[in-house]
CSV table of C-alpha atoms in Angstrom, one decimal:
chain,number,residue,atom,x,y,z
A,1,MET,CA,125.9,81.1,52.6
A,2,ALA,CA,122.3,82.3,52.9
A,3,MET,CA,119.7,79.8,53.8
A,4,THR,CA,115.9,80.0,53.5
A,5,ASP,CA,113.5,79.4,56.3
A,6,SER,CA,113.2,75.8,55.1
A,7,GLY,CA,116.9,75.2,55.3
A,8,GLN,CA,117.6,75.3,51.6
A,9,ILE,CA,120.8,77.0,50.3
A,10,GLN,CA,119.7,79.9,48.2
A,11,LYS,CA,120.6,80.2,44.5
A,12,THR,CA,120.8,83.4,42.4
A,13,VAL,CA,120.2,82.8,38.7
A,14,VAL,CA,121.7,85.5,36.4
A,15,VAL,CA,120.7,85.2,32.7
A,16,LEU,CA,123.5,86.6,30.5
A,17,GLY,CA,122.7,87.3,26.9
A,18,LEU,CA,122.5,90.0,24.2
A,19,ALA,CA,119.3,91.9,23.4
A,20,ARG,CA,117.4,90.0,20.7
A,21,SER,CA,119.3,86.7,21.5
A,22,GLY,CA,116.5,84.7,23.0
A,23,THR,CA,116.9,85.6,26.7
A,24,SER,CA,113.2,86.3,27.1
A,25,VAL,CA,112.2,82.7,26.1
A,26,ILE,CA,114.9,81.3,28.4
A,27,THR,CA,113.7,83.4,31.3
A,28,GLY,CA,110.2,82.3,30.6
A,29,ILE,CA,111.3,78.7,30.9
A,30,LEU,CA,113.1,79.5,34.1
A,31,ARG,CA,109.9,81.0,35.6
A,32,ILE,CA,108.0,77.8,34.6
A,33,LEU,CA,110.7,75.7,36.3
A,34,GLY,CA,110.2,77.7,39.5
A,35,VAL,CA,112.8,80.5,39.5
A,36,GLU,CA,111.4,83.8,40.7
A,37,MET,CA,112.4,86.2,38.0
A,38,GLY,CA,110.4,89.3,39.0
A,39,SER,CA,107.5,91.0,37.3
A,40,SER,CA,107.7,91.2,33.5
A,41,VAL,CA,108.0,94.4,31.6
A,42,ASN,CA,105.5,94.6,28.7
A,43,ASP,CA,107.2,94.3,25.3
A,44,LYS,CA,105.3,94.4,22.1
A,45,ALA,CA,108.2,92.6,20.3
A,46,ASN,CA,107.7,89.5,22.5
A,47,PRO,CA,104.3,87.8,22.3
A,48,TYR,CA,104.5,86.6,25.9
A,49,GLY,CA,106.4,89.6,27.4
A,50,SER,CA,110.1,90.2,27.9
A,51,PHE,CA,110.2,88.5,31.3
A,52,GLU,CA,112.5,91.4,32.3
A,53,ASP,CA,112.2,92.7,35.8
A,54,ARG,CA,111.3,96.4,35.7
A,55,ASP,CA,113.3,97.3,38.8
A,56,PHE,CA,116.5,95.8,37.4
A,57,ALA,CA,115.8,97.6,34.1
A,58,LEU,CA,115.6,100.9,35.9
A,59,LEU,CA,118.7,100.3,37.9
A,60,HIS,CA,120.7,99.4,34.8
A,61,ARG,CA,119.6,102.6,33.1
A,62,GLU,CA,120.8,104.5,36.1
A,63,ILE,CA,124.1,102.8,36.2
A,64,PHE,CA,124.7,103.5,32.5
A,65,GLU,CA,123.7,107.1,32.9
A,66,LEU,CA,126.1,107.6,35.8
A,67,ALA,CA,128.9,105.9,33.9
A,68,SER,CA,128.3,108.0,30.7
A,69,ARG,CA,125.5,110.5,30.2
A,70,GLY,CA,123.3,109.6,27.3
A,71,SER,CA,124.6,106.0,27.0
A,72,SER,CA,122.5,103.0,26.2
A,73,TYR,CA,122.7,99.4,25.4
A,74,TRP,CA,123.2,100.4,21.8
A,75,ASN,CA,125.8,103.0,22.7
A,76,PRO,CA,127.4,101.5,25.8
A,77,PRO,CA,129.9,103.2,28.2
A,78,GLY,CA,133.4,101.8,28.6
A,79,GLU,CA,134.0,99.0,31.0
A,80,GLN,CA,136.2,101.1,33.3
A,81,LYS,CA,133.6,103.9,33.4
A,82,ILE,CA,131.1,101.3,34.7
A,83,LEU,CA,133.5,100.0,37.3
A,84,ASP,CA,134.2,103.6,38.4
A,85,VAL,CA,130.6,104.1,39.6
A,86,LYS,CA,130.8,101.1,41.9
A,87,GLU,CA,130.7,103.1,45.2
A,88,ARG,CA,127.9,105.3,43.9
A,89,VAL,CA,125.6,102.4,43.2
A,90,ARG,CA,126.7,100.0,45.9
A,91,SER,CA,123.8,100.7,48.2
A,92,ALA,CA,121.2,100.5,45.4
A,93,ILE,CA,122.5,97.2,44.2
A,94,ALA,CA,122.6,95.8,47.8
A,95,GLU,CA,119.0,97.0,48.4
A,96,ILE,CA,117.5,95.5,45.2
A,97,VAL,CA,119.3,92.1,45.7
A,98,ALA,CA,118.2,92.0,49.4
A,99,ARG,CA,114.6,92.8,48.5
A,100,LYS,CA,114.3,90.4,45.5
A,101,SER,CA,116.0,87.5,47.2
A,102,SER,CA,114.3,87.8,50.6
A,103,GLY,CA,112.8,84.4,51.6
A,104,ARG,CA,113.3,82.8,48.2
A,105,ALA,CA,115.2,79.6,47.6
A,106,ILE,CA,115.9,80.4,44.0
A,107,TRP,CA,115.5,83.8,42.3
A,108,GLY,CA,117.2,85.8,39.6
A,109,TRP,CA,116.9,88.3,36.8
A,110,LYS,CA,117.8,88.9,33.2
A,111,HIS,CA,118.7,92.2,31.5
A,112,PRO,CA,121.1,92.6,28.5
A,113,ARG,CA,123.1,95.3,30.2
A,114,THR,CA,124.1,92.8,32.9
A,115,ILE,CA,126.9,91.7,30.6
A,116,LEU,CA,128.6,94.9,31.4
A,117,THR,CA,127.5,95.3,35.1
A,118,LEU,CA,127.9,91.8,36.5
A,119,GLU,CA,131.1,92.7,38.3
A,120,LEU,CA,129.2,95.3,40.4
A,121,PHE,CA,126.6,92.7,41.4
A,122,LEU,CA,128.7,89.6,42.1
A,123,PRO,CA,130.1,90.6,45.5
A,124,VAL,CA,126.5,90.7,47.0
A,125,LEU,CA,125.0,87.6,45.3
A,126,THR,CA,124.5,84.4,47.2
A,127,ASN,CA,125.5,81.3,45.3
A,128,PRO,CA,125.3,82.8,41.8
A,129,HIS,CA,124.5,80.5,38.8
A,130,LEU,CA,125.0,81.9,35.3
A,131,VAL,CA,122.8,81.0,32.4
A,132,ALA,CA,124.6,82.2,29.2
A,133,VAL,CA,122.4,82.5,26.2
A,134,PHE,CA,123.9,82.6,22.7
A,135,ARG,CA,122.4,83.0,19.2
A,136,ASN,CA,123.7,83.1,15.7
A,137,PRO,CA,125.3,86.6,15.4
A,138,LEU,CA,123.6,87.4,12.1
A,139,GLY,CA,120.2,86.5,13.6
A,140,ILE,CA,120.9,88.9,16.5
A,141,ALA,CA,122.0,91.6,14.1
A,142,HIS,CA,119.0,91.4,11.8
A,143,SER,CA,116.7,91.3,14.8
A,144,SER,CA,118.5,94.4,16.3
A,145,VAL,CA,118.1,96.4,13.1
A,146,GLU,CA,114.3,95.5,13.0
A,147,HIS,CA,113.9,96.2,16.7
A,148,THR,CA,115.6,99.7,16.6
A,149,LYS,CA,114.3,101.0,13.3
A,150,ASN,CA,111.6,103.2,14.9
A,151,TYR,CA,113.8,104.5,17.7
A,152,GLN,CA,114.3,108.3,17.8
A,153,SER,CA,117.9,107.6,18.9
A,154,GLY,CA,119.9,104.3,19.1
A,155,ARG,CA,118.9,103.1,15.7
A,156,VAL,CA,121.5,100.7,14.3
A,157,ASP,CA,122.3,99.5,10.8
A,158,LEU,CA,123.4,95.9,10.0
A,159,LEU,CA,127.1,96.6,10.3
A,160,GLN,CA,126.7,98.5,13.7
A,161,ALA,CA,124.5,95.6,14.9
A,162,LEU,CA,127.1,93.1,14.0
A,163,GLN,CA,129.8,95.1,15.7
A,164,LEU,CA,127.7,95.3,18.9
A,165,THR,CA,127.0,91.6,18.7
A,166,ASP,CA,130.7,90.9,18.5
A,167,PHE,CA,131.4,93.4,21.4
A,168,TYR,CA,128.9,91.9,23.8
A,169,HIS,CA,129.7,88.3,22.9
A,170,GLY,CA,133.3,89.1,23.7
A,171,LYS,CA,132.3,90.5,27.1
A,172,MET,CA,130.3,87.3,27.8
A,173,VAL,CA,133.2,85.1,27.0
A,174,LYS,CA,135.4,87.2,29.2
A,175,ILE,CA,133.0,86.7,32.1
A,176,LEU,CA,133.0,82.9,31.6
A,177,GLU,CA,136.8,82.9,31.5
A,178,THR,CA,137.2,85.2,34.5
A,179,HIS,CA,134.6,83.4,36.7
A,180,ARG,CA,135.3,79.7,36.0
A,181,ASP,CA,134.4,79.0,39.6
A,182,VAL,CA,130.8,80.2,39.2
A,183,PRO,CA,128.4,77.4,38.1
A,184,THR,CA,127.5,78.1,34.5
A,185,VAL,CA,125.4,76.5,31.8
A,186,CYS,CA,125.4,77.7,28.1
A,187,THR,CA,122.4,77.4,25.8
A,188,ALA,CA,121.5,78.6,22.3
A,189,PHE,CA,118.4,80.2,21.1
A,190,GLU,CA,118.4,77.9,18.0
A,191,ASP,CA,118.5,74.8,20.3
A,192,VAL,CA,115.6,76.1,22.4
A,193,VAL,CA,113.5,76.7,19.3
A,194,ASN,CA,114.3,73.3,17.9
A,195,ASP,CA,113.8,71.3,21.1
A,196,PRO,CA,112.5,73.4,24.0
A,197,VAL,CA,111.9,70.4,26.3
A,198,LYS,CA,115.5,69.1,25.9
A,199,GLU,CA,116.9,72.5,26.8
A,200,ALA,CA,114.5,72.8,29.7
A,201,LYS,CA,115.7,69.5,31.0
A,202,LYS,CA,119.3,70.8,30.9
A,203,LEU,CA,118.3,73.9,32.8
A,204,ALA,CA,116.4,71.9,35.4
A,205,ALA,CA,119.3,69.6,36.0
A,206,PHE,CA,121.7,72.5,36.3
A,207,LEU,CA,119.5,74.2,38.9
A,208,GLU,CA,118.4,71.0,40.6
A,209,LEU,CA,114.7,71.7,39.9
A,210,ASP,CA,111.9,69.3,39.0
A,211,LEU,CA,110.5,69.2,35.5
A,212,THR,CA,107.0,67.9,35.8
A,213,GLU,CA,104.6,67.0,33.0
A,214,LYS,CA,102.6,70.1,33.8
A,215,LYS,CA,105.8,72.2,33.4
A,216,VAL,CA,106.6,70.5,30.2
A,217,ALA,CA,103.2,71.3,28.8
A,218,ALA,CA,103.6,75.0,29.8
A,219,ILE,CA,107.0,75.2,28.2
A,220,GLN,CA,105.7,73.7,25.0
A,221,SER,CA,102.9,76.3,25.0
A,222,LEU,CA,105.5,79.1,25.6
A,223,VAL,CA,108.1,78.2,23.0
A,224,ILE,CA,107.2,78.3,19.3
A,225,SER,CA,109.3,75.4,18.1
A,226,ARG,CA,110.8,75.2,14.6
A,227,ASP,CA,108.4,72.4,13.6
A,228,ARG,CA,105.4,74.5,14.6
A,229,ILE,CA,106.8,77.5,12.7
A,230,ASP,CA,107.3,75.4,9.6
A,231,GLU,CA,103.9,73.9,9.9
A,232,GLU,CA,102.3,77.3,10.4
A,233,LYS,CA,104.1,78.5,7.2
A,234,ARG,CA,102.7,75.7,5.2
A,235,ARG,CA,99.2,76.0,6.7
A,236,ARG,CA,98.9,79.7,6.1
A,237,ALA,CA,100.8,80.0,2.8
A,238,GLY,CA,97.5,79.8,0.8
A,239,VAL,CA,95.8,82.4,3.0
A,240,PHE,CA,98.6,84.9,3.6
A,241,GLY,CA,100.5,84.3,0.3
A,242,GLY,CA,103.5,82.9,2.2
A,243,LYS,CA,103.7,85.8,4.6
A,244,LEU,CA,103.9,84.9,8.3
A,245,PRO,CA,101.4,86.4,10.7
A,246,ARG,CA,102.8,89.2,13.0
A,247,TRP,CA,102.9,87.0,16.1
A,248,ILE,CA,105.2,84.5,14.5
A,249,ARG,CA,107.4,87.2,12.9
A,250,ASN,CA,107.8,88.8,16.3
A,251,ALA,CA,108.7,85.5,18.0
A,252,LEU,CA,111.5,85.0,15.5
A,253,ARG,CA,113.1,88.4,16.0
């Protein structure tokens, strides 16, 4: 098992979750807790960024393209087709894992396509820890429709979004069933919004990380809690006629 220069056993944190399910806010909390999650890709749909490592995003696009030309998260290749490209992407996976993990006691990444590619990564990960993020399926579906409505391709309607949500949730449950030996914690977007500090404590305990007052304050600034949303609705109702400002609407998608 890999050790850091300080003698710590390395941990690799993999965030599993659907697009539009709250993985960005969970990853933001993990970064505050001290997990190196890579440089964040800009995302206009998330007020604080997607917290999605650009290198992993590019690698996942490459894997999907090799598995099935023209495929995407919204039109995914079959599971076997992804497994079939294992040898073709082995060196690229080994390189990115070695580079991102070098000298770090705890690091990780999040990308929604990881639900379908995890089996390609697991053989080269040191001490993997899974953070599985769930959200109300209808919430994911509505957010997916809103998110893809301006896409040239990949646009989904509500029924398609619900079908994709069911598909990816099924794959996540299969991962949890297949890899019972891998340390795993489950969290829900709704729980994070309702009580972000409580969920942060759960994540900190799972990963054996300190949760200081400074980190708590940063998490409270990051997460728009349900109480804050309701308060903002009431406060702005007179000015906006009950319509939420864009930054709040984006945070709820």
